[in-house]
CSV table of C-alpha atoms and ligand atoms in Angstrom, one decimal:
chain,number,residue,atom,x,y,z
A,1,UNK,CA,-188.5,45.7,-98.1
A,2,UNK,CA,-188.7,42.0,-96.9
A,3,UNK,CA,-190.3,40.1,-98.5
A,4,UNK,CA,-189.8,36.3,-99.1
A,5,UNK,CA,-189.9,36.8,-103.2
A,6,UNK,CA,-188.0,38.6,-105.9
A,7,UNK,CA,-188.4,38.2,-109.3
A,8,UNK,CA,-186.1,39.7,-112.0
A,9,UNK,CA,-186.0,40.0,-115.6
A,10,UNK,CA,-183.4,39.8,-118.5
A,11,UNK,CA,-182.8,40.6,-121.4
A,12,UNK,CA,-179.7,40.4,-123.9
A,13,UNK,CA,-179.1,40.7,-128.3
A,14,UNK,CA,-176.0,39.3,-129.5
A,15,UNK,CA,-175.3,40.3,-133.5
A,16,UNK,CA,-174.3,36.8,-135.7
A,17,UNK,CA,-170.9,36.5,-137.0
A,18,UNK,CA,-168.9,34.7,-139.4
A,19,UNK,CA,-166.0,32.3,-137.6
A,20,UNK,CA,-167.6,32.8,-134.0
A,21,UNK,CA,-169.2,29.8,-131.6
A,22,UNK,CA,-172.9,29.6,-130.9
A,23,UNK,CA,-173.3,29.0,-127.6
A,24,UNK,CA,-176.5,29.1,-125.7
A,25,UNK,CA,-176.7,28.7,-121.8
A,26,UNK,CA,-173.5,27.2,-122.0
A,27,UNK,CA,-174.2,24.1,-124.3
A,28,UNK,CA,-172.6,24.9,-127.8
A,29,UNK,CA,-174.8,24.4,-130.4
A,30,UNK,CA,-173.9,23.8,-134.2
A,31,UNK,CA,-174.2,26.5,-136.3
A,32,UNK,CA,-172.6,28.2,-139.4
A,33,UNK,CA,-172.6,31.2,-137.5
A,34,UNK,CA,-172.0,32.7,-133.8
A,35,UNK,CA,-172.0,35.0,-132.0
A,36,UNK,CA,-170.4,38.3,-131.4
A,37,UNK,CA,-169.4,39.7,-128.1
A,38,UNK,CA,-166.5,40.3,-125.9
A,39,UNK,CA,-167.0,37.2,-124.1
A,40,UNK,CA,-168.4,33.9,-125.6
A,41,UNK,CA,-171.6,36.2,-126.2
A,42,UNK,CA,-173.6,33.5,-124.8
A,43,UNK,CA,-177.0,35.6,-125.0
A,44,UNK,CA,-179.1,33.3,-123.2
A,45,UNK,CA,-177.1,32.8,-120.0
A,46,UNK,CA,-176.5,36.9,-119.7
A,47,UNK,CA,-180.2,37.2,-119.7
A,48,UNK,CA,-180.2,34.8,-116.8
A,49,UNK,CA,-177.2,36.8,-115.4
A,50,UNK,CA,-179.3,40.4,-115.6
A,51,UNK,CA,-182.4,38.4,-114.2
A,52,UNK,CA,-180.6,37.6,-111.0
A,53,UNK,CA,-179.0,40.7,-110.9
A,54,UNK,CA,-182.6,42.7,-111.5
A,55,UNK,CA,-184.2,40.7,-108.5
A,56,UNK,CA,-181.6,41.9,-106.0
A,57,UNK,CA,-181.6,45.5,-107.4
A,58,UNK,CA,-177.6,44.7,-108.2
A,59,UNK,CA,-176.9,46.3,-111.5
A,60,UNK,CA,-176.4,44.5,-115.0
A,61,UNK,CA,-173.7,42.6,-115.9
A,62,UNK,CA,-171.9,45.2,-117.5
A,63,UNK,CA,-171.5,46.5,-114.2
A,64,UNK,CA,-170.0,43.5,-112.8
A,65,UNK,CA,-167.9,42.4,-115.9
A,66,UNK,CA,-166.7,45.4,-117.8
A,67,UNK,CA,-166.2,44.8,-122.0
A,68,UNK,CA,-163.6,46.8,-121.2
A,69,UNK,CA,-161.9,44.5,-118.6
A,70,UNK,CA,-159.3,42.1,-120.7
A,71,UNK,CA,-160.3,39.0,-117.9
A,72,UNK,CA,-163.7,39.0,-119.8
A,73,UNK,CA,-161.9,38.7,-123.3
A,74,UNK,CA,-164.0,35.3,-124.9
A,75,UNK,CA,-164.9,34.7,-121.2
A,76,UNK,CA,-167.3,31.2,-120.1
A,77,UNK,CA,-170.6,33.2,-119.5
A,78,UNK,CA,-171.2,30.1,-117.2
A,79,UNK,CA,-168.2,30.9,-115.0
A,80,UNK,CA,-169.7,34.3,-114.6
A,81,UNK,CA,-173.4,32.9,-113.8
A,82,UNK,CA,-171.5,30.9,-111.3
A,83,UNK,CA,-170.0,34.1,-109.8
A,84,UNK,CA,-173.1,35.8,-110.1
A,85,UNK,CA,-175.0,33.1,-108.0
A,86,UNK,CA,-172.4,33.1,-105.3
A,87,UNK,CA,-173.7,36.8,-105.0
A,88,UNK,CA,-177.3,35.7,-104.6
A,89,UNK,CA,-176.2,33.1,-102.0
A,90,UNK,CA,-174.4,35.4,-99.8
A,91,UNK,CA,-177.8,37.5,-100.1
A,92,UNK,CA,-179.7,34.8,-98.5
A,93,UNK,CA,-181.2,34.0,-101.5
A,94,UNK,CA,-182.0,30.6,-103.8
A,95,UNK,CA,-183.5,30.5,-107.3
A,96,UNK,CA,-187.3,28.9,-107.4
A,97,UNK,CA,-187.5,29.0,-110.7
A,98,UNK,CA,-186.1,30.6,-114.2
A,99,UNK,CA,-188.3,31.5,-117.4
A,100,UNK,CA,-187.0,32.1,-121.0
A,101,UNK,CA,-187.4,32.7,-124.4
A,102,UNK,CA,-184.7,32.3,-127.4
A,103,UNK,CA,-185.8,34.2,-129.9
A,104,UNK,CA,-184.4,33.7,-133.9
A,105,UNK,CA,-185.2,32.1,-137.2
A,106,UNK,CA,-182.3,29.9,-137.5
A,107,UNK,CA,-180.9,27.6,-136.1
A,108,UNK,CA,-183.8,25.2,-135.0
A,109,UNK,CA,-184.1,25.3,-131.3
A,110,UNK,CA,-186.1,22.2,-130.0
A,111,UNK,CA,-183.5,19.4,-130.4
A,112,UNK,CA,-181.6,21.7,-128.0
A,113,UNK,CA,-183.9,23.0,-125.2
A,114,UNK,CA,-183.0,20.0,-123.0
A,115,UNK,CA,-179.6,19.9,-122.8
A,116,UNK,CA,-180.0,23.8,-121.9
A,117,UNK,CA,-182.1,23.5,-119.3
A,118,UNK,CA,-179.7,21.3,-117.6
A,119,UNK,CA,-177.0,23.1,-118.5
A,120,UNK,CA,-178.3,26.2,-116.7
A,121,UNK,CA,-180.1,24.0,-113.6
A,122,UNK,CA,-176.6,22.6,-112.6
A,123,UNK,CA,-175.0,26.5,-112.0
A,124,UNK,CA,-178.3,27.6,-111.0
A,125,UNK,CA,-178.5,25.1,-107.9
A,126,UNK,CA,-181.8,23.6,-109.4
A,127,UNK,CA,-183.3,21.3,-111.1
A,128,UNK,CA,-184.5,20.7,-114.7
A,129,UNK,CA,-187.9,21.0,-114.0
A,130,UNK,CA,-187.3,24.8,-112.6
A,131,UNK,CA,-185.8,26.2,-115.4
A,132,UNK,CA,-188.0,26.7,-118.9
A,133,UNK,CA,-186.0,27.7,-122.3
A,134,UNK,CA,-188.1,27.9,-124.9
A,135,UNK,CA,-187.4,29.1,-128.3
A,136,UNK,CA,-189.7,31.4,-130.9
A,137,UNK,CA,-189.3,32.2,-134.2
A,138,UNK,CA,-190.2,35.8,-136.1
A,139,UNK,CA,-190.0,34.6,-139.6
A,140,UNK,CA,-187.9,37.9,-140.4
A,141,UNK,CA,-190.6,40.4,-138.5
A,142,UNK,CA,-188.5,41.5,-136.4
A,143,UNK,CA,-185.4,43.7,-137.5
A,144,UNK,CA,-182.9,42.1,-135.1
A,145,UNK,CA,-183.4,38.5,-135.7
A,146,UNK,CA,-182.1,38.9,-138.8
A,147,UNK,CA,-178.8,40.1,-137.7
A,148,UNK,CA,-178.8,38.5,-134.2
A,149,UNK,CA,-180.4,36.5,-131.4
A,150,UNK,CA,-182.6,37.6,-128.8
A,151,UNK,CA,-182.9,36.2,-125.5
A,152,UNK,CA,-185.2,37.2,-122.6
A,153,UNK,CA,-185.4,35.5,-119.0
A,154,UNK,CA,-187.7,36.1,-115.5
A,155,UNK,CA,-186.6,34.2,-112.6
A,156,UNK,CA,-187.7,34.0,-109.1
A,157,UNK,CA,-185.8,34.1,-106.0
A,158,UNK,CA,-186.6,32.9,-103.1
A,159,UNK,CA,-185.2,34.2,-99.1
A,160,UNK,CA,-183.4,30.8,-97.3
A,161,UNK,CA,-184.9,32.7,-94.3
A,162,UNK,CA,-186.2,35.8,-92.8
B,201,MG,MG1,-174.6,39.9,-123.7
């Protein structure tokens, strides 16, 4: 259908792990732990990935960059998010705007959020002010968050014409 909207959503979990690198829409971020995954398991910026990829009906990243596939060995998430919106270009479509929530209990998120957002804005062709990371803690509630990182995204794309 053609419509001038789509909106997609993401989601990714990333299990902690001694001697790995936290990093978090492609800003690293001090931590005693990181993540684990076969790339740099950068949780946040794969949500972003599947949320592009959900709004065009395109598959998940897993479908675009196998675990399987050696290239994507410790891979820069950012590198794919940049492939990723080359896709979305080529569609005729631009991001309007990105939503997202970091959920764990450690480490604290806040002194973080900004250099995030700008982070993501550059790849994403926007601007800081239309992309939104926040960050929630569960205080243990949830099994995951003890064991790994949660991150959920919604973005919107808009058609460049119709
Ligand atoms: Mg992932």
């Amino acid at each position: 259908m053609i419509t001038p909207y789509r909106i997609g959503y993401g989601f990714d979990l990333h299990r902690w792990e001694n001697g790995r690198r936290l990093v978090l829409g492609g800003v690293e971020i001090p931590h005693e732990q990181g993540l684990l995954g076969h790339s740099d398991a950068d949780a946040l910026t794969h949500a972003v990935i599947d949320a592009l990829l959900g709004a065009l009906a395109l598959g998940d990243i897993g479908q675009h960059f196998p675990d399987t596939d050696p290239r994507y060995k410790d891979a820069d998430s950012m590198e794919m998010l940049r492939t990723i919106m080359a896709l979305v270009g080529n569609k005729g479509f631009q991001v309007g705007n990105v939503d997202s929530t970091i959920v764990t209990d450690a480490p604290k998120m806040a002194p973080h959020l900004l250099k995030i957002r700008r982070s993501l804005a550059k790849d994403l062709l926007v601007t800081e002010d239309d992309v939104s990371v926040k960050a929630t803690r569960t205080e243990g509630v949830i099994f995951p968050v003890t064991n790994g990182l949660l991150a959920m995204a919604q973005v919107l794309l808009i058609r460049r014409s119709i």
